[in-house]
Coordinates of C-alpha atoms in Angstrom, one line a residue:
M1 CA -28.1 91.7 -69.2
A2 CA -31.5 91.6 -70.9
L3 CA -33.1 88.2 -71.4
W4 CA -32.5 88.4 -75.2
Q5 CA -28.8 89.2 -74.6
V6 CA -28.5 86.2 -72.3
I7 CA -30.2 83.8 -74.9
L8 CA -28.2 85.2 -77.8
F9 CA -24.9 84.9 -75.8
A10 CA -25.8 81.4 -74.7
V11 CA -26.8 80.0 -78.0
L12 CA -23.7 81.5 -79.6
Q13 CA -21.6 79.8 -76.9
G14 CA -23.3 76.5 -77.3
I15 CA -22.6 76.5 -81.0
T16 CA -19.1 77.9 -81.0
E17 CA -17.8 75.7 -78.2
L18 CA -18.2 72.6 -80.4
F19 CA -17.7 74.1 -83.8
P20 CA -13.9 74.7 -84.2
V21 CA -14.3 78.5 -84.1
S22 CA -13.4 79.4 -80.5
S23 CA -16.3 80.0 -78.1
V24 CA -14.0 82.1 -75.9
A25 CA -13.2 84.5 -78.7
H26 CA -16.8 85.0 -79.5
A27 CA -17.5 85.5 -75.8
V28 CA -14.9 88.2 -75.7
L29 CA -15.7 89.8 -79.1
L30 CA -19.5 89.9 -79.0
P31 CA -19.8 92.2 -75.9
A32 CA -16.9 94.3 -77.2
I33 CA -18.4 94.8 -80.7
L34 CA -22.0 95.3 -79.4
H35 CA -20.8 97.4 -76.4
W36 CA -22.5 95.3 -73.8
N37 CA -21.7 96.3 -70.3
I38 CA -20.2 93.1 -68.8
T39 CA -17.5 93.5 -66.2
K40 CA -14.2 91.5 -66.4
E41 CA -15.0 89.8 -63.1
G42 CA -18.5 88.7 -64.3
L43 CA -17.7 87.7 -67.9
L44 CA -15.4 84.7 -67.1
P45 CA -17.7 82.9 -64.5
F46 CA -20.8 83.7 -66.6
T47 CA -19.2 82.2 -69.6
V48 CA -18.0 79.1 -67.7
M49 CA -21.6 78.6 -66.6
L50 CA -22.6 78.5 -70.2
H51 CA -19.8 76.0 -70.8
L52 CA -21.3 73.8 -68.1
G53 CA -24.5 73.6 -70.1
T54 CA -22.5 72.5 -73.0
A55 CA -20.7 69.9 -70.9
F56 CA -23.9 68.4 -69.6
A57 CA -25.2 68.3 -73.2
L58 CA -22.1 66.4 -74.3
F59 CA -22.4 64.0 -71.4
F60 CA -25.9 63.0 -72.2
F61 CA -25.2 62.9 -76.0
F62 CA -22.3 60.5 -75.4
W63 CA -24.0 58.8 -72.4
P64 CA -23.6 55.2 -73.9
E65 CA -19.8 55.9 -74.0
W66 CA -19.6 57.3 -70.5
R67 CA -21.8 54.5 -69.1
D68 CA -19.5 51.9 -70.6
L69 CA -16.4 53.8 -69.4
I70 CA -17.8 53.9 -65.8
L71 CA -18.9 50.3 -65.9
A72 CA -15.4 49.3 -67.2
V73 CA -13.9 50.9 -64.1
I74 CA -16.3 49.7 -61.4
S75 CA -17.1 46.2 -62.7
P76 CA -14.0 43.9 -62.4
G77 CA -15.8 41.2 -64.3
R78 CA -15.7 43.4 -67.4
W79 CA -12.0 43.9 -67.3
Q80 CA -11.4 40.6 -69.1
T81 CA -13.9 41.2 -71.9
A82 CA -12.9 42.7 -75.2
E83 CA -15.4 45.6 -74.7
G84 CA -14.1 46.2 -71.2
K85 CA -10.5 46.3 -72.3
R86 CA -11.3 48.7 -75.1
M87 CA -13.1 51.0 -72.7
L88 CA -10.3 51.0 -70.2
R89 CA -7.8 51.8 -73.0
L90 CA -10.1 54.6 -74.1
L91 CA -10.4 56.0 -70.6
L92 CA -6.6 56.0 -70.1
R93 CA -6.1 58.0 -73.3
L94 CA -8.8 60.5 -72.1
V95 CA -7.0 60.8 -68.8
V96 CA -3.6 61.3 -70.4
A97 CA -5.0 63.9 -72.8
T98 CA -6.9 65.8 -70.0
V99 CA -3.9 66.2 -67.7
P100 CA -1.8 68.8 -69.7
A101 CA -4.6 71.3 -70.1
A102 CA -5.7 70.9 -66.5
A103 CA -2.2 71.4 -65.2
I104 CA -1.5 74.4 -67.4
G105 CA -4.9 75.9 -66.5
F106 CA -4.2 75.5 -62.8
L107 CA -0.7 76.9 -63.0
F108 CA -1.4 79.9 -65.2
E109 CA -5.1 80.6 -64.6
K110 CA -4.4 84.0 -63.0
A111 CA -2.0 85.2 -65.6
L112 CA -4.2 84.1 -68.5
S113 CA -7.4 85.6 -66.9
L114 CA -5.7 89.0 -67.0
H115 CA -5.8 88.9 -70.8
F116 CA -9.3 87.3 -71.1
P117 CA -11.1 90.5 -72.0
S118 CA -8.7 91.6 -74.8
G119 CA -10.8 91.8 -78.0
T120 CA -7.9 92.6 -80.4
S121 CA -5.8 89.6 -79.2
A122 CA -8.9 87.3 -79.4
A123 CA -9.5 88.5 -83.0
F124 CA -5.8 87.9 -83.9
F125 CA -5.7 84.4 -82.5
L126 CA -9.0 83.6 -84.1
M127 CA -7.4 84.3 -87.4
V128 CA -4.5 82.1 -86.5
N129 CA -7.0 79.4 -85.5
G130 CA -8.5 79.5 -88.9
L131 CA -5.2 79.2 -90.6
V132 CA -4.3 76.2 -88.6
L133 CA -7.6 74.5 -89.5
I134 CA -7.0 75.1 -93.2
L135 CA -3.4 73.8 -93.1
S136 CA -4.5 70.7 -91.2
D137 CA -6.9 69.8 -94.1
R138 CA -3.8 69.2 -96.3
R139 CA -2.5 66.8 -93.7
R140 CA -5.8 64.9 -93.7
A141 CA -5.9 64.7 -97.5
L142 CA -2.5 62.8 -97.5
A143 CA -3.8 60.2 -95.0
V144 CA -7.4 59.8 -96.2
E145 CA -6.9 56.5 -98.0
K146 CA -5.7 54.9 -94.7
S147 CA -9.0 55.3 -93.0
R148 CA -11.5 55.4 -95.9
G149 CA -14.8 53.8 -94.9
I150 CA -14.3 53.8 -91.1
S151 CA -17.5 54.3 -89.3
G152 CA -19.6 53.1 -86.3
R153 CA -18.9 53.5 -82.6
E154 CA -16.7 50.5 -82.2
M155 CA -14.5 51.3 -85.2
L156 CA -14.1 55.0 -84.1
D157 CA -13.2 53.9 -80.6
E158 CA -10.7 51.5 -82.0
E159 CA -9.1 54.3 -83.9
I160 CA -8.7 56.3 -80.7
V161 CA -7.4 53.4 -78.5
R162 CA -4.7 52.8 -81.1
L163 CA -3.2 56.2 -80.3
S164 CA 0.0 56.0 -78.3
Y165 CA 0.2 57.7 -74.9
G166 CA 2.6 60.2 -76.4
K167 CA 0.1 61.2 -79.1
S168 CA -2.6 61.4 -76.5
T169 CA -0.5 63.8 -74.5
L170 CA 0.2 66.0 -77.6
I171 CA -3.6 66.2 -78.1
G172 CA -3.9 67.3 -74.5
L173 CA -1.3 69.9 -75.0
A174 CA -3.2 71.2 -78.1
Q175 CA -6.3 71.4 -75.9
S176 CA -4.5 73.8 -73.6
L177 CA -4.2 76.3 -76.5
A178 CA -7.8 77.1 -75.8
L179 CA -6.7 79.0 -72.7
I180 CA -5.7 81.7 -75.1
P181 CA -8.9 83.5 -76.4
G182 CA -9.1 82.9 -80.1
F183 CA -7.9 79.3 -80.2
S184 CA -10.7 76.8 -80.3
R185 CA -10.5 73.9 -77.9
S186 CA -12.4 71.5 -80.1
G187 CA -10.6 72.8 -83.2
M188 CA -7.1 72.4 -81.8
T189 CA -7.8 68.9 -80.3
M190 CA -9.3 67.8 -83.7
V191 CA -6.3 69.2 -85.6
A192 CA -4.0 67.4 -83.2
G193 CA -6.0 64.2 -83.7
I194 CA -5.7 64.6 -87.5
F195 CA -1.9 64.9 -87.2
A196 CA -2.0 61.9 -84.9
G197 CA -3.6 59.9 -87.7
L198 CA -7.3 60.0 -86.8
S199 CA -10.1 60.5 -89.2
Y200 CA -12.2 63.7 -88.9
E201 CA -15.0 61.7 -87.3
A202 CA -12.8 59.9 -84.7
A203 CA -10.9 63.2 -84.0
A204 CA -14.2 64.9 -83.3
R205 CA -15.4 62.1 -81.1
F206 CA -12.2 62.2 -79.0
S207 CA -12.4 66.0 -78.8
F208 CA -16.0 65.9 -77.6
L209 CA -15.3 63.2 -75.0
L210 CA -12.4 65.2 -73.7
A211 CA -14.5 68.3 -73.4
T212 CA -16.7 67.0 -70.5
P213 CA -14.0 66.6 -67.8
I214 CA -12.1 69.8 -68.7
I215 CA -15.2 72.0 -68.8
L216 CA -16.5 70.5 -65.6
G217 CA -13.2 71.2 -63.9
A218 CA -13.3 74.9 -65.1
G219 CA -16.9 75.1 -63.7
I220 CA -15.8 73.9 -60.3
L221 CA -13.3 76.8 -60.2
E222 CA -15.3 79.6 -61.7
V223 CA -19.0 79.1 -61.0
P224 CA -18.7 79.7 -57.2
K225 CA -17.6 83.2 -58.1
L226 CA -21.2 83.9 -59.2
L227 CA -22.2 83.5 -55.6
H228 CA -20.0 86.5 -54.6
A229 CA -22.0 89.5 -53.4
D230 CA -21.0 91.6 -56.4
L231 CA -21.9 89.0 -58.9
N232 CA -25.0 87.3 -57.5
H233 CA -27.2 89.3 -59.9
L234 CA -25.7 87.2 -62.7
L235 CA -26.7 83.8 -61.2
V236 CA -30.2 83.5 -62.6
P237 CA -29.2 84.8 -66.1
A238 CA -26.3 82.4 -66.0
I239 CA -28.6 79.4 -65.2
L240 CA -30.9 80.4 -68.0
G241 CA -28.0 80.8 -70.3
G242 CA -26.5 77.4 -69.3
I243 CA -29.8 75.7 -70.2
S244 CA -29.9 77.6 -73.6
A245 CA -26.3 76.8 -74.3
G246 CA -27.0 73.1 -73.5
I247 CA -29.8 73.0 -76.0
A248 CA -27.7 74.7 -78.7
A249 CA -24.8 72.3 -78.0
T250 CA -27.0 69.2 -78.3
V251 CA -28.1 70.3 -81.8
S252 CA -24.5 71.3 -82.7
V253 CA -22.9 68.0 -81.7
W254 CA -25.6 66.1 -83.6
L255 CA -24.9 68.2 -86.7
L256 CA -21.1 68.0 -86.4
M257 CA -20.9 64.3 -86.0
R258 CA -22.9 63.8 -89.1
Y259 CA -20.9 66.5 -91.0
F260 CA -17.6 64.9 -90.1
H261 CA -18.9 61.4 -91.0
A262 CA -19.8 62.7 -94.5
H263 CA -16.5 64.5 -95.2
E264 CA -13.1 62.8 -95.6
V265 CA -11.2 65.8 -96.9
K266 CA -11.4 69.6 -96.5
A267 CA -13.9 69.4 -93.7
F268 CA -12.2 72.2 -91.7
R269 CA -11.9 74.6 -94.6
P270 CA -15.3 76.4 -94.1
F271 CA -14.6 76.9 -90.4
G272 CA -11.1 78.1 -91.2
I273 CA -12.3 80.7 -93.7
Y274 CA -15.0 81.9 -91.3
C275 CA -12.4 82.3 -88.5
I276 CA -10.0 84.3 -90.7
L277 CA -12.8 86.6 -92.0
A278 CA -14.5 87.0 -88.6
G279 CA -11.2 87.7 -86.9
L280 CA -10.1 90.2 -89.6
F281 CA -13.5 92.1 -89.3
A282 CA -13.3 92.2 -85.5
L283 CA -9.6 93.3 -85.6
I284 CA -10.4 96.1 -88.0
Y285 CA -13.5 97.2 -86.2
L286 CA -12.0 97.2 -82.8
S287 CA -8.8 99.0 -84.0
F288 CA -10.4 101.7 -86.1
G289 CA -14.2 101.6 -85.9
G290 CA -14.9 100.5 -82.3

């Protein structure tokens, strides 16, 4: 890949991983539409390296939360404080919501990877992703009065820790839909959060906190493949891409948290419309023009 291709690919990933528009679909569709010569074996580990850049960006953006979560675990003296109890409850919900996607990914990784490069299926599920986003806006509109005015870190965390473990598990199951190219991990977890009763801002916060462990786990499995003799030429581009994706992700999460803070209804509609139109264009192009 040329340097400009690496940067374009990485910036697109850093944006689409956090925006609810499926980074994996874009990772599949961009090379297919532009006829880039990326092998099946190289595309997945290269893309996961870009995801790692995003994960580190999220970790540093939400560092105050991760710092308090870590301190709540390793400092017994904090367990009896209100802040420590809240952080432990938040951590338990993150763990519960992480397990389903991790288990499904581990069990079905090989079967799912066989379908990873399919552009037409990614385009189709991208359209489905958009439809789900639009429909979830209607659910949010019905519940908006219950959470009007909620803001601030403590209030958002309090929304999340009020989730039952059952609802946390369902959000984790929604996250596993991202194993199918076309479904957005952030989009599906936010949609599940909306159906669980969270506000847009709290659902986005929970989704972004969930992203770090699941992406790091995927990186541990996939990035070592770049050290394989047939793929080591991708290592330097992947590192440069990971840095670029991390920068793009930092800007994206900053914009998105402010966007969801400012919108109480119909926040998903622009993303849903984009997914439907982009998926339809890609499907038509790949079926007839590509």
